[in-house]
Tab-separated table of C-alpha atoms in Angstrom:
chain	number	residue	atom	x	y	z
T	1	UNK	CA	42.400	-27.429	46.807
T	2	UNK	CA	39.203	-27.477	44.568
T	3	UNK	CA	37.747	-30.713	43.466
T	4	UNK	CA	34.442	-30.912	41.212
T	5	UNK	CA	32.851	-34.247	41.440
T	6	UNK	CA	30.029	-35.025	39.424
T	7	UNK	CA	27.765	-38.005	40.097
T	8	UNK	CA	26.339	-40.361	40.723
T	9	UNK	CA	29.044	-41.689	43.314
T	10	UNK	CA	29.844	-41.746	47.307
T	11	UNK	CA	32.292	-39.548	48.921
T	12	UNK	CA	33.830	-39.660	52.373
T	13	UNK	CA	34.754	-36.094	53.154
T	14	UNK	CA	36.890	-34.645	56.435
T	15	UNK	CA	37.265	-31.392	56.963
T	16	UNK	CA	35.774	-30.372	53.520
T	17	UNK	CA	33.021	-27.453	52.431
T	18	UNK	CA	30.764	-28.759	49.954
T	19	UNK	CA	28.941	-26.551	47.413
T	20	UNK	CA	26.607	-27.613	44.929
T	21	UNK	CA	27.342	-26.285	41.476
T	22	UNK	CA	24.226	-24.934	39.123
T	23	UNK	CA	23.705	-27.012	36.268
T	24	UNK	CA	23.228	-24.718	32.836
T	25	UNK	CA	22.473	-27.260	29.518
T	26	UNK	CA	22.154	-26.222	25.911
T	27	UNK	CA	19.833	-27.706	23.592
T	28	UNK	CA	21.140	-28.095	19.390
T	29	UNK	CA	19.664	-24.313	18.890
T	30	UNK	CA	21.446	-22.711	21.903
T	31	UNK	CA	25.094	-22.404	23.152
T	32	UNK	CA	26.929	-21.924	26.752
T	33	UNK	CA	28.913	-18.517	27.002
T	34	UNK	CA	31.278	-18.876	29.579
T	35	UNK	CA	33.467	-15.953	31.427
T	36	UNK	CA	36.297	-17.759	32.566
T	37	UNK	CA	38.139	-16.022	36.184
T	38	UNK	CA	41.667	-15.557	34.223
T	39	UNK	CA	39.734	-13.342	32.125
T	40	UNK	CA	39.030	-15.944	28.836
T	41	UNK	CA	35.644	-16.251	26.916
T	42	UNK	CA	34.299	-19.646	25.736
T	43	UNK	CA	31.548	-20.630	23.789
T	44	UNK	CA	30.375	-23.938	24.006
T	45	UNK	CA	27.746	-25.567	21.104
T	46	UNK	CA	25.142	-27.481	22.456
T	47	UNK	CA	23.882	-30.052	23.131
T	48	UNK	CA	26.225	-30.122	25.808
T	49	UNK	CA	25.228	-30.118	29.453
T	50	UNK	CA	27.930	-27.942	32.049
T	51	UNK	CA	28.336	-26.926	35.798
T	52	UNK	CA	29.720	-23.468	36.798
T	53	UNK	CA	32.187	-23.635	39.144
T	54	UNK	CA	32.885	-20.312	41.107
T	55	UNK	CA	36.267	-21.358	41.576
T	56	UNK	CA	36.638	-21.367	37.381
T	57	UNK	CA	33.798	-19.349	36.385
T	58	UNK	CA	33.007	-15.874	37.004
T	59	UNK	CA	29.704	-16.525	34.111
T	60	UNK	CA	27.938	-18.949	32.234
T	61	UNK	CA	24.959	-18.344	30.562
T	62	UNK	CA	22.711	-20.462	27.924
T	63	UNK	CA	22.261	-18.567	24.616
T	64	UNK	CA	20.234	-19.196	22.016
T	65	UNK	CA	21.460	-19.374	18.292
T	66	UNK	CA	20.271	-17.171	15.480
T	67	UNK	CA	17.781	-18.823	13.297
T	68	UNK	CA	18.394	-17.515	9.471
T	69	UNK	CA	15.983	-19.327	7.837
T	70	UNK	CA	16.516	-18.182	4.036
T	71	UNK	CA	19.466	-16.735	1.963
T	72	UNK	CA	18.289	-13.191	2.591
T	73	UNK	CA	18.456	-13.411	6.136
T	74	UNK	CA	21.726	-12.176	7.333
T	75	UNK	CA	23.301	-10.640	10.606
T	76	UNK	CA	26.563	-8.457	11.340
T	77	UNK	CA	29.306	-9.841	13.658
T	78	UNK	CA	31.483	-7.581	15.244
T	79	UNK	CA	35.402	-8.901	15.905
T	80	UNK	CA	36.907	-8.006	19.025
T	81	UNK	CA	40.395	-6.331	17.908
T	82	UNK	CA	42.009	-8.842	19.673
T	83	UNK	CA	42.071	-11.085	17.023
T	84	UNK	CA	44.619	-14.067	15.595
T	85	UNK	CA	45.789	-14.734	11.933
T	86	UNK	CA	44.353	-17.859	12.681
T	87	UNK	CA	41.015	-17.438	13.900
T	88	UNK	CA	40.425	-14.906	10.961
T	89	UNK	CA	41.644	-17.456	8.408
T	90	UNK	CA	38.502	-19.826	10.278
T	91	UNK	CA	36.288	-17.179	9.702
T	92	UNK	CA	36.314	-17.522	6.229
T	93	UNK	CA	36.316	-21.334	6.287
T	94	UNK	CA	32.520	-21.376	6.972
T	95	UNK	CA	29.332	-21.663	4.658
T	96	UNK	CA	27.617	-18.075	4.317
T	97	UNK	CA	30.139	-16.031	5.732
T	98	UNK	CA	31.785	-13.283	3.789
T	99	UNK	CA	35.018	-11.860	4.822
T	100	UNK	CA	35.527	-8.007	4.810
T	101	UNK	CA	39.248	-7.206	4.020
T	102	UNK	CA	40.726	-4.909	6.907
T	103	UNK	CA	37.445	-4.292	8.406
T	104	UNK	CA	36.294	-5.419	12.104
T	105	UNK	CA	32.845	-6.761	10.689
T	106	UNK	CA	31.974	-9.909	8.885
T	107	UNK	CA	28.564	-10.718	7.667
T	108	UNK	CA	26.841	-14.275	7.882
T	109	UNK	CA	24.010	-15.055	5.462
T	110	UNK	CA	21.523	-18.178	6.066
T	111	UNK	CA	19.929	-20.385	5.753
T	112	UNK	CA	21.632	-21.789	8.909
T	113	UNK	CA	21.778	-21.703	12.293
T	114	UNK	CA	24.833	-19.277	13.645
T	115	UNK	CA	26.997	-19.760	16.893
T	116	UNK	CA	29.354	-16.970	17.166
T	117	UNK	CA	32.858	-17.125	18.633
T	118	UNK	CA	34.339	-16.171	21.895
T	119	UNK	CA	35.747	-12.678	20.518
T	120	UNK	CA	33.028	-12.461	18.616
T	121	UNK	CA	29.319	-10.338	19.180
T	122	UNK	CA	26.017	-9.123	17.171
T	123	UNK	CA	25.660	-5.555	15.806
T	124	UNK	CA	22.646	-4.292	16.800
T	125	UNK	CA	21.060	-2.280	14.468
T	126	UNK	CA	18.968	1.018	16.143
T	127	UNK	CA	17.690	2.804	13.215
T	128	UNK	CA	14.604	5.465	13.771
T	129	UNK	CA	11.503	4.569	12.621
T	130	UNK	CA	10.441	6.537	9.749
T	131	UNK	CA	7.864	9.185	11.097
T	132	UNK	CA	4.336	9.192	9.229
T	133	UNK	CA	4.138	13.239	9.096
T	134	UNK	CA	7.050	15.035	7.646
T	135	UNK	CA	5.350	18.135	8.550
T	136	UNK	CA	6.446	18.061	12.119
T	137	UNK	CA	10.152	16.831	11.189
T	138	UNK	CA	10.277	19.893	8.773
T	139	UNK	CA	10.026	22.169	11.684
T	140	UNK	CA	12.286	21.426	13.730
T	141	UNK	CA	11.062	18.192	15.297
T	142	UNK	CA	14.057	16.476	14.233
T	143	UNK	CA	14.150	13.246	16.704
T	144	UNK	CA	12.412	10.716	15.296
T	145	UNK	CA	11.044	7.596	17.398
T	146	UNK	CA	13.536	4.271	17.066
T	147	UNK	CA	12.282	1.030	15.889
T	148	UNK	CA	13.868	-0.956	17.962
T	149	UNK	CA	17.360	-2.554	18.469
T	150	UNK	CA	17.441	-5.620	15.792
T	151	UNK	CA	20.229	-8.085	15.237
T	152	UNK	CA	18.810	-9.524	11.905
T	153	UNK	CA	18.531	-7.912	8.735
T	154	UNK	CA	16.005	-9.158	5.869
T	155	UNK	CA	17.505	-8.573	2.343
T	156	UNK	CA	15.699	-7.373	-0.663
T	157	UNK	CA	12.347	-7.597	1.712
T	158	UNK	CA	9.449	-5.172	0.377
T	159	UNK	CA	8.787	-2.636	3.054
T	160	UNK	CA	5.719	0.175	3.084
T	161	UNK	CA	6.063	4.007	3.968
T	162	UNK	CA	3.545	5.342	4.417
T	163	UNK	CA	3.904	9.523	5.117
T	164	UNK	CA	2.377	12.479	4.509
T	165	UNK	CA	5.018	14.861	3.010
T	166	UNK	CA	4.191	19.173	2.833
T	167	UNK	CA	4.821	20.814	-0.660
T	168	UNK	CA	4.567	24.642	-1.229
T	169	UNK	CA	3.843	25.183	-4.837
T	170	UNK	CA	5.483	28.097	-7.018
T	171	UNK	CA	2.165	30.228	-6.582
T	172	UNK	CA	2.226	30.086	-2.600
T	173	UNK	CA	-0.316	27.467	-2.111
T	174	UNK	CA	0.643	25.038	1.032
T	175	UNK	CA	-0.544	21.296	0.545
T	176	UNK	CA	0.180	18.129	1.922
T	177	UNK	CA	0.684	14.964	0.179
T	178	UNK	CA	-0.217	11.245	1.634
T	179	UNK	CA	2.525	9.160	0.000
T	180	UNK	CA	3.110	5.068	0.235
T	181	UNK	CA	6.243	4.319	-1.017
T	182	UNK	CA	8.178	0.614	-1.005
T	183	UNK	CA	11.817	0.429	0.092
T	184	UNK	CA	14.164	-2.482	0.454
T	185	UNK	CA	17.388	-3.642	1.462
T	186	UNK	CA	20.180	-4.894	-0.631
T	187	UNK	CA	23.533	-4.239	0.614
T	188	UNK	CA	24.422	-4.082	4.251
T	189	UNK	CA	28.461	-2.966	3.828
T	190	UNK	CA	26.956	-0.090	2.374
T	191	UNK	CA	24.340	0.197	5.212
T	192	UNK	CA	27.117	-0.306	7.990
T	193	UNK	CA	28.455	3.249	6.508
T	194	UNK	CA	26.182	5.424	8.637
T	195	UNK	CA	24.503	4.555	12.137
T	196	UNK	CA	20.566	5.838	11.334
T	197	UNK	CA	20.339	5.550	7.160
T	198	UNK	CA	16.219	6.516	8.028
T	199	UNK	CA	17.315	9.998	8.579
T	200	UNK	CA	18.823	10.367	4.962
T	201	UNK	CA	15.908	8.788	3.902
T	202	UNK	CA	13.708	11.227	5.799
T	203	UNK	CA	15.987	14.310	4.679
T	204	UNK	CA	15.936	12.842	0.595
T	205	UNK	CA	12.791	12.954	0.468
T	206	UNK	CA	12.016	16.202	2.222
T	207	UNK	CA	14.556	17.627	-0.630
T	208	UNK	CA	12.837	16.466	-3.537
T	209	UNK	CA	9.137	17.194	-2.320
T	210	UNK	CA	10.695	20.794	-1.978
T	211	UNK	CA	12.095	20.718	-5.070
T	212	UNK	CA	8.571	19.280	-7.036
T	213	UNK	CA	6.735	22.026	-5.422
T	214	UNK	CA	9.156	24.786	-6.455
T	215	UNK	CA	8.495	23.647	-9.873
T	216	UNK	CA	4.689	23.290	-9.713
T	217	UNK	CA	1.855	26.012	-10.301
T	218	UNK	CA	-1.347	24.902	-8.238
T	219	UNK	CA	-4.203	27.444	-8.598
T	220	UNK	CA	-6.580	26.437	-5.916
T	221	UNK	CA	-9.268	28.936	-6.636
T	222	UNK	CA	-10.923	26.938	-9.031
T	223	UNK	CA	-9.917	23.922	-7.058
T	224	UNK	CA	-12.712	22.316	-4.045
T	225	UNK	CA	-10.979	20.562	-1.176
T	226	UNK	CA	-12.779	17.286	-0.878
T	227	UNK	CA	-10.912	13.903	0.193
T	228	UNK	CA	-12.394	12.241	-3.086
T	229	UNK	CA	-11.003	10.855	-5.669
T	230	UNK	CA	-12.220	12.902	-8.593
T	231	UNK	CA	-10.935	15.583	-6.116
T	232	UNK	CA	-7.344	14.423	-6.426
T	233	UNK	CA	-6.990	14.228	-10.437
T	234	UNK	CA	-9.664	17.997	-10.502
T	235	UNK	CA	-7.497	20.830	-12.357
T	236	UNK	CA	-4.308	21.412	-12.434
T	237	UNK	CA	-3.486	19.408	-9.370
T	238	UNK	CA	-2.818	16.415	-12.466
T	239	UNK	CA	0.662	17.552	-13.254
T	240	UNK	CA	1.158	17.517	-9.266
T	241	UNK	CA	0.266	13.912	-8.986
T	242	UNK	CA	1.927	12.912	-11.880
T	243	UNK	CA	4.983	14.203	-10.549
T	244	UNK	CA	4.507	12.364	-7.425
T	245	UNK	CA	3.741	9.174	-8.927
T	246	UNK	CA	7.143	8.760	-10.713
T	247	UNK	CA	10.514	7.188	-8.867
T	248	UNK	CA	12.377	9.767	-11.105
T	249	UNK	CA	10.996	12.608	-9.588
T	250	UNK	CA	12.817	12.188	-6.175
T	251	UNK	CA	16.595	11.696	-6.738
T	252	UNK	CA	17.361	12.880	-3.356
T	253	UNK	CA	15.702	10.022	-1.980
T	254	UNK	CA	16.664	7.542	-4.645
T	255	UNK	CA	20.564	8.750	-4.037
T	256	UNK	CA	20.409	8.372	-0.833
T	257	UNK	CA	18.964	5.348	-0.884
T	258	UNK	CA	21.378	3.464	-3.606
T	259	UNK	CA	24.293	5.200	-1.221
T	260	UNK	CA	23.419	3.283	1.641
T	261	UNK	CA	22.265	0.129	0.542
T	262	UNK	CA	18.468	0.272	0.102
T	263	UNK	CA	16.578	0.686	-2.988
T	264	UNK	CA	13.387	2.868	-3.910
T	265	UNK	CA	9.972	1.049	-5.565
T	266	UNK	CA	9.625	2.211	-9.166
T	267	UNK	CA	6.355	3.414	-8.776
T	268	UNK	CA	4.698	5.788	-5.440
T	269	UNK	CA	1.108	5.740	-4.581
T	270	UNK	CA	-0.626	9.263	-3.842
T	271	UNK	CA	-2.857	8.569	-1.358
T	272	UNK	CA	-4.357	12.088	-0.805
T	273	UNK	CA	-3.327	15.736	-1.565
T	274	UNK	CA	-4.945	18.129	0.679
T	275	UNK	CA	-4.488	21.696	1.567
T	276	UNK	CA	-2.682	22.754	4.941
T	277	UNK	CA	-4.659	23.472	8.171
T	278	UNK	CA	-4.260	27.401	7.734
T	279	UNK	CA	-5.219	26.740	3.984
T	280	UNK	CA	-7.858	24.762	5.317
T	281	UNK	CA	-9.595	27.725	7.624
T	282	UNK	CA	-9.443	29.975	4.304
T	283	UNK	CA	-11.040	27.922	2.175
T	284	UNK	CA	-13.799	27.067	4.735
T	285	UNK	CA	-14.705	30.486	5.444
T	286	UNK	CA	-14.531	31.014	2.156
T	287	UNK	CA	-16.843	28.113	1.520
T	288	UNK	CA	-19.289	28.895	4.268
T	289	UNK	CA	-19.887	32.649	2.384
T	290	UNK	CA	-20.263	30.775	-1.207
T	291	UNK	CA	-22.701	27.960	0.576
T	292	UNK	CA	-25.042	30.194	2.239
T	293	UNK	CA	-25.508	32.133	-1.349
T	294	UNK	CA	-25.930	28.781	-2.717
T	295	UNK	CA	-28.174	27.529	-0.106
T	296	UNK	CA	-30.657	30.636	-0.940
T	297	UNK	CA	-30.074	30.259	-4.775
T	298	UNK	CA	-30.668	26.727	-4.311
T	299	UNK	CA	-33.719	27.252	-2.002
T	300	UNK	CA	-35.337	29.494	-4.738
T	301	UNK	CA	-34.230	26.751	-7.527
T	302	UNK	CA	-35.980	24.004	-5.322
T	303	UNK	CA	-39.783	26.332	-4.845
T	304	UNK	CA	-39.629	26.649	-8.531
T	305	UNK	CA	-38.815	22.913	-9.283
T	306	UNK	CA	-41.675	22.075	-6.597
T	307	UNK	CA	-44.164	24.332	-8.809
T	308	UNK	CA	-43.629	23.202	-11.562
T	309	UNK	CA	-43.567	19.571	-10.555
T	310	UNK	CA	-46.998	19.928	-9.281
T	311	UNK	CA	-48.173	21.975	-12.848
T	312	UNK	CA	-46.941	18.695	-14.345
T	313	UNK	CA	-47.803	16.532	-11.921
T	314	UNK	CA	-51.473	18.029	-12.532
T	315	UNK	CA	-50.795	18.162	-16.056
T	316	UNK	CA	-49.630	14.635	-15.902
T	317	UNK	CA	-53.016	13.405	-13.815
T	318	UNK	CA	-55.845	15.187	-16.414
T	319	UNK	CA	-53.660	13.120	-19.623
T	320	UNK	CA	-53.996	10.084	-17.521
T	321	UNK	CA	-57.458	10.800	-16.861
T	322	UNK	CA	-58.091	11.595	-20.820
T	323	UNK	CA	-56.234	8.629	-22.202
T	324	UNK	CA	-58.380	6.368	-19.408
T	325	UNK	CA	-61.555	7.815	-20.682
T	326	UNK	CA	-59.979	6.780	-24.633
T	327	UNK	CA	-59.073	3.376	-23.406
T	328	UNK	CA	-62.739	2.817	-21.610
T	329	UNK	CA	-64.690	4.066	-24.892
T	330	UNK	CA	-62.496	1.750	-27.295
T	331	UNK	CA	-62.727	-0.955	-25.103
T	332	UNK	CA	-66.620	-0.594	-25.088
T	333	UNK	CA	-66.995	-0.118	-28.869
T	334	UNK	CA	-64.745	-3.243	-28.833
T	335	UNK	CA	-66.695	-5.339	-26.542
T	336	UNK	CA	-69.997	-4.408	-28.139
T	337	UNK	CA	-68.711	-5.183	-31.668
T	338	UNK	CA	-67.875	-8.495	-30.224
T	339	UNK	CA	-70.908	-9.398	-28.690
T	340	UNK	CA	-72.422	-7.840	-31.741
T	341	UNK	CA	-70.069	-10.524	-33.225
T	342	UNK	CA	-71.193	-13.130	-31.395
T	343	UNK	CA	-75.089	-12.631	-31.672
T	344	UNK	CA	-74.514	-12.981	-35.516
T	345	UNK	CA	-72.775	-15.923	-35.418
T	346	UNK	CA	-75.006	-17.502	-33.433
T	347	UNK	CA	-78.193	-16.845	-35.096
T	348	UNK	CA	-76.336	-18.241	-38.402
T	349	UNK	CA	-75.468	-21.300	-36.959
T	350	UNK	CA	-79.307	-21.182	-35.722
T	351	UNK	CA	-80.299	-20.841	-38.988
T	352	UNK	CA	-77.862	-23.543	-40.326
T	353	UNK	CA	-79.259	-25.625	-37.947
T	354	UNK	CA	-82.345	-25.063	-38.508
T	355	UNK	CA	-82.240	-25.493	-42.495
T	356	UNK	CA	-80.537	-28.933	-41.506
T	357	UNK	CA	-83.585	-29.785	-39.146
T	358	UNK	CA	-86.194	-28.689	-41.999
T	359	UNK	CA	-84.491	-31.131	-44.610
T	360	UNK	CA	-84.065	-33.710	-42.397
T	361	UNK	CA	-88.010	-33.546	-41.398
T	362	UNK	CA	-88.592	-32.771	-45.244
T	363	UNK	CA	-86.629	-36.280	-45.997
T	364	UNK	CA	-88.266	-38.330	-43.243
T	365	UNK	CA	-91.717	-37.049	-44.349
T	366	UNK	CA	-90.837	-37.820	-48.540
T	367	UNK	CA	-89.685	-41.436	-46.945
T	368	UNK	CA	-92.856	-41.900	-44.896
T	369	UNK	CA	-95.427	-40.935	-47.875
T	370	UNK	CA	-93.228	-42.881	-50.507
T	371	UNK	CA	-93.859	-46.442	-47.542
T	372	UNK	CA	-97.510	-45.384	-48.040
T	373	UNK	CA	-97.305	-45.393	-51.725
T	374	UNK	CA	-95.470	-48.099	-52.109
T	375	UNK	CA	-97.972	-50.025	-49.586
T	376	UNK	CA	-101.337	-48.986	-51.026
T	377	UNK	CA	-99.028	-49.744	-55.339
T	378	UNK	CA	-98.741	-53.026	-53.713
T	379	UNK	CA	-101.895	-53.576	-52.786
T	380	UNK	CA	-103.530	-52.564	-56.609
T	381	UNK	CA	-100.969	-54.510	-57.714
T	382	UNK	CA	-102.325	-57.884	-55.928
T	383	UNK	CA	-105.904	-56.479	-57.333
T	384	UNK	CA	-107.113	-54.986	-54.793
T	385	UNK	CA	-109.659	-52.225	-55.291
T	386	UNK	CA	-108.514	-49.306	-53.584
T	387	UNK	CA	-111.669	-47.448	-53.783
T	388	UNK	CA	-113.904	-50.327	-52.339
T	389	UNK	CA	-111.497	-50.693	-49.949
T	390	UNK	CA	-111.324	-47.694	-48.794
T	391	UNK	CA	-115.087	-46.967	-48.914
T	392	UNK	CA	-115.607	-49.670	-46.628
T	393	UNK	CA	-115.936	-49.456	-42.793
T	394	UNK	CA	-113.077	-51.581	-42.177
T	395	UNK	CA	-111.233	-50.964	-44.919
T	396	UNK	CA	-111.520	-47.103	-44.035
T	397	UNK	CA	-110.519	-47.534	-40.879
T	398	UNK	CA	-107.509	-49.534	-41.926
T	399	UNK	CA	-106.418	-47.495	-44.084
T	400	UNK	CA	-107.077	-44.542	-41.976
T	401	UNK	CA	-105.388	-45.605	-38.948
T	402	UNK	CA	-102.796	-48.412	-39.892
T	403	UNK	CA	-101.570	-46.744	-43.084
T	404	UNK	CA	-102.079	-43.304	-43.540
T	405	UNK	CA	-101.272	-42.704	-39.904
T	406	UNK	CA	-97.703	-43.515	-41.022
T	407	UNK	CA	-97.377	-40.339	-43.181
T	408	UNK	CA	-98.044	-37.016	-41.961
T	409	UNK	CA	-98.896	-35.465	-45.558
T	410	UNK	CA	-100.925	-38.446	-46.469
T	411	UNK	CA	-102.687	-38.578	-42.947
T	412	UNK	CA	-106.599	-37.038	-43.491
T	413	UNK	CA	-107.916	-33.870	-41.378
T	414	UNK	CA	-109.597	-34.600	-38.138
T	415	UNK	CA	-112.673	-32.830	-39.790
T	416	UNK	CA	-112.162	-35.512	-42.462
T	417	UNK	CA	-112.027	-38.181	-40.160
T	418	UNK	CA	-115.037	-37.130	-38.222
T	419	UNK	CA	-117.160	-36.885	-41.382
T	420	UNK	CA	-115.423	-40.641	-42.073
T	421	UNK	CA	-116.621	-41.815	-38.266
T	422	UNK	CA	-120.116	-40.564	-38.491
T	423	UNK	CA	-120.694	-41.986	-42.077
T	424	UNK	CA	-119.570	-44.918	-40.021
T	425	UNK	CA	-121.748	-44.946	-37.083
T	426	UNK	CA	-124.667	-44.177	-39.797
T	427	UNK	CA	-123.795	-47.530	-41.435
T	428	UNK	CA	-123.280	-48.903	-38.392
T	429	UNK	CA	-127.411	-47.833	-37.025
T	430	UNK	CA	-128.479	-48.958	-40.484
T	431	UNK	CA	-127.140	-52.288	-40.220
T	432	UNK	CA	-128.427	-53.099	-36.997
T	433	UNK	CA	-132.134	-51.300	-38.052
T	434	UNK	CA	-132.129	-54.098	-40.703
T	435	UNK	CA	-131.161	-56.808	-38.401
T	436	UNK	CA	-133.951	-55.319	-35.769
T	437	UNK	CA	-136.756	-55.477	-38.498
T	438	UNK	CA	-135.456	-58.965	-39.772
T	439	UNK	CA	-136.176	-60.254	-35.978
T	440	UNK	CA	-139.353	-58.504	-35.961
T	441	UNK	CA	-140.712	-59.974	-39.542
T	442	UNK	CA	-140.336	-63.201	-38.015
């Protein structure tokens, strides 16, 4: 007999063997699968805390819940065929889930978190990962890495492809074509039709790349293979890439796409579009021969450009020398009419200034003599006689020296007033003759 006891309690045991169960416990995200020993399957939604008893249990194991965090977030549940009337009529009971009529599968869209049934399991999904060089898959390499096994599909999610894709044109010519095209997702019943829908992908496209090519001269003499830009849109490599660049142009692809549940971006980048590696060698040698004519054609070009840059340059240096020579003379002529300029002005404004000075002395000397006129009119004019005055020794000398000395024009000669001092002194030794014979008489 098989007891569990769970604790905390106290047991007295006889003749017992005690085994200590493992404790497994589920948080709200997770769930506890457990393999019952008649052969059922449970799954228990957490949180829930359980022991596994080997004497009920053969497993029990803590799983975690899928997470589908948006609408477009969906997985694939596979139904054991086991299945009741009445466990299918719960299936279609919950939120998100759709119901496929007469089909094992059922798909559950989010935003929730999913805890499958006990007869229930994920589809995993092991698609190939689209290869980046179709050239390889064309010849023969037809395994193609996988992506991975995923559980959880992402609807109407913009994915990139990036791949370089061969195209033989009508005229022979081998190139290869660096495409990025955008692919999503938008019905998984129709994607659940075929195990790997990347290799009809892969195969669609390789069809209608043929097909563009078959209907697309490329002349590639007159074309140079450079990864530029300008390269890409040079001759007629236009109606190429404007093939290329339209959705319409690969219906393969497109079909195959729409048939199992993805759709094709309306519009396809061209990257590049480069000749082959065989291609490649042709041109180069061909190249090599047209760059080594060039490089002596362009060798002879560059001697005669150097010539005749140093002609002008030469050329060039005896203008510059001529126009300095120009510039020096005017600017000579220029600065010696200026100073010319200059010395006139200021010898007129010497003049000016002198003509001011000379009627300025002119007035002072008209004001002086007029004083002295007035003085000596005032003097007649309080009967005074002029001549005695002035004939006299003091009266000359007051005249001479206190009034005439204020005019210039008026003021006598120094020869004058030498004659004036000796007549003077003369009077001056007569007078005192007289007074010595006057003492002497007496």
């Amino acid at each position: 007999v098989h007891t569990q006891v769970i604790g905390p309690q106290r047991l007295w045991l006889w003749f017992s063997t005690i085994r200590f169960l493992n404790r497994f416990t589920a948080e709200a995200d997770e769930y506890i699968y457990i393999r019952h020993r008649d052969g059922r399957e449970e799954v228990v939604r957490g949180p829930v805390s359980m022991y596994m008893n080997p004497a009920w249990h053969d497993e029990m194991e803590v799983r975690r819940a899928h997470h589908l965090a948006t609408p477009n977030d969906c997985v694939v549940i596979g139904i054991h065929h086991q299945k009741q009337q009445q466990e299918q009529e719960k299936w279609t009971k919950g939120d998100g889930v759709k119901q496929q009529k007469e089909c094992d599968w059922r798909i559950v869209t989010g935003p929730r978190f999913f805890f499958p049934e006990a007869n229930e399991f994920y589809h995993e999904f092991n698609w190939s990962q689209l290869p980046e060089d179709l050239q390889t898959f064309r010849n023969g390499g037809r395994t193609m890495p996988s992506n991975g096994r995923r559980q959880v599909l992402h609807l109407n999610s913009q994915n990139f492809w990036k791949c370089s894709v061969p195209i033989r044109t009508v005229d022979g010519v081998a190139l290869t074509a660096t495409l990025t095209l955008t692919y999503s997702l938008v019905s998984v019943e129709k994607c659940l039709l075929i195990d790997d829908p990347m290799l009809v992908l892969v195969s669609g496209l390789l069809a209608d790349t043929q097909e563009i090519g078959s209907n697309t001269v490329s002349s590639s003499q007159n074309d140079d293979n450079n990864n530029n830009d300008d390269d890409i849109n040079n001759g007629s490599t236009k109606e190429l890439i404007a093939k290329l660049r339209l959705a319409s142009s690969f219906r393969a692809l497109c079909e195959a796409a729409s048939t199992y549940g993805f759709r094709i971006g309306d519009k396809i980048q061209v990257l590049g579009l480069q000749h082959t590696a065989e291609a490649q060698k042709m041109m180069e040698r061909s190249q090599l021969e047209a760059s080594s004519i060039s490089n002596a054609i362009r060798k002879k070009t560059k001697q005669r450009e150097l010539t005749q840059l140093a002609f002008e340059e030469k050329q060039r240096a005896m203008e510059q020398d001529a126009e300095l020579k120009r510039k020096r003379a005017l600017m000579d002529a220029a600065i010696d009419q200026e100073c010319n300029e200059l010395q006139l002005a200021g010898l007129e404004r010497e003049l000016v200034l002198q003509k001011k000075r000379l009627a300025l002395e002119q007035l002072t000397i008209q004001q002086s003599d007029q004083s002295v006129l007035e003085f000596l009119k005032g003097l007649q004019h309080l009967g005074v006689d002029i001549s005695a005055l002035m004939t006299s020794v003091g009266g000359m000398e007051l005249i001479t020296h206190k009034v005439l000395k204020r005019s210039d024009t008026l003021e006598p000669f120094p020869a004058i007033q030498k004659i004036q001092l000796n007549e003077g002194n003369r009077m001056t030794e007569a007078k005192r003759r007289m007074a010595s014979e006057q003492k002497q008489d007496e």
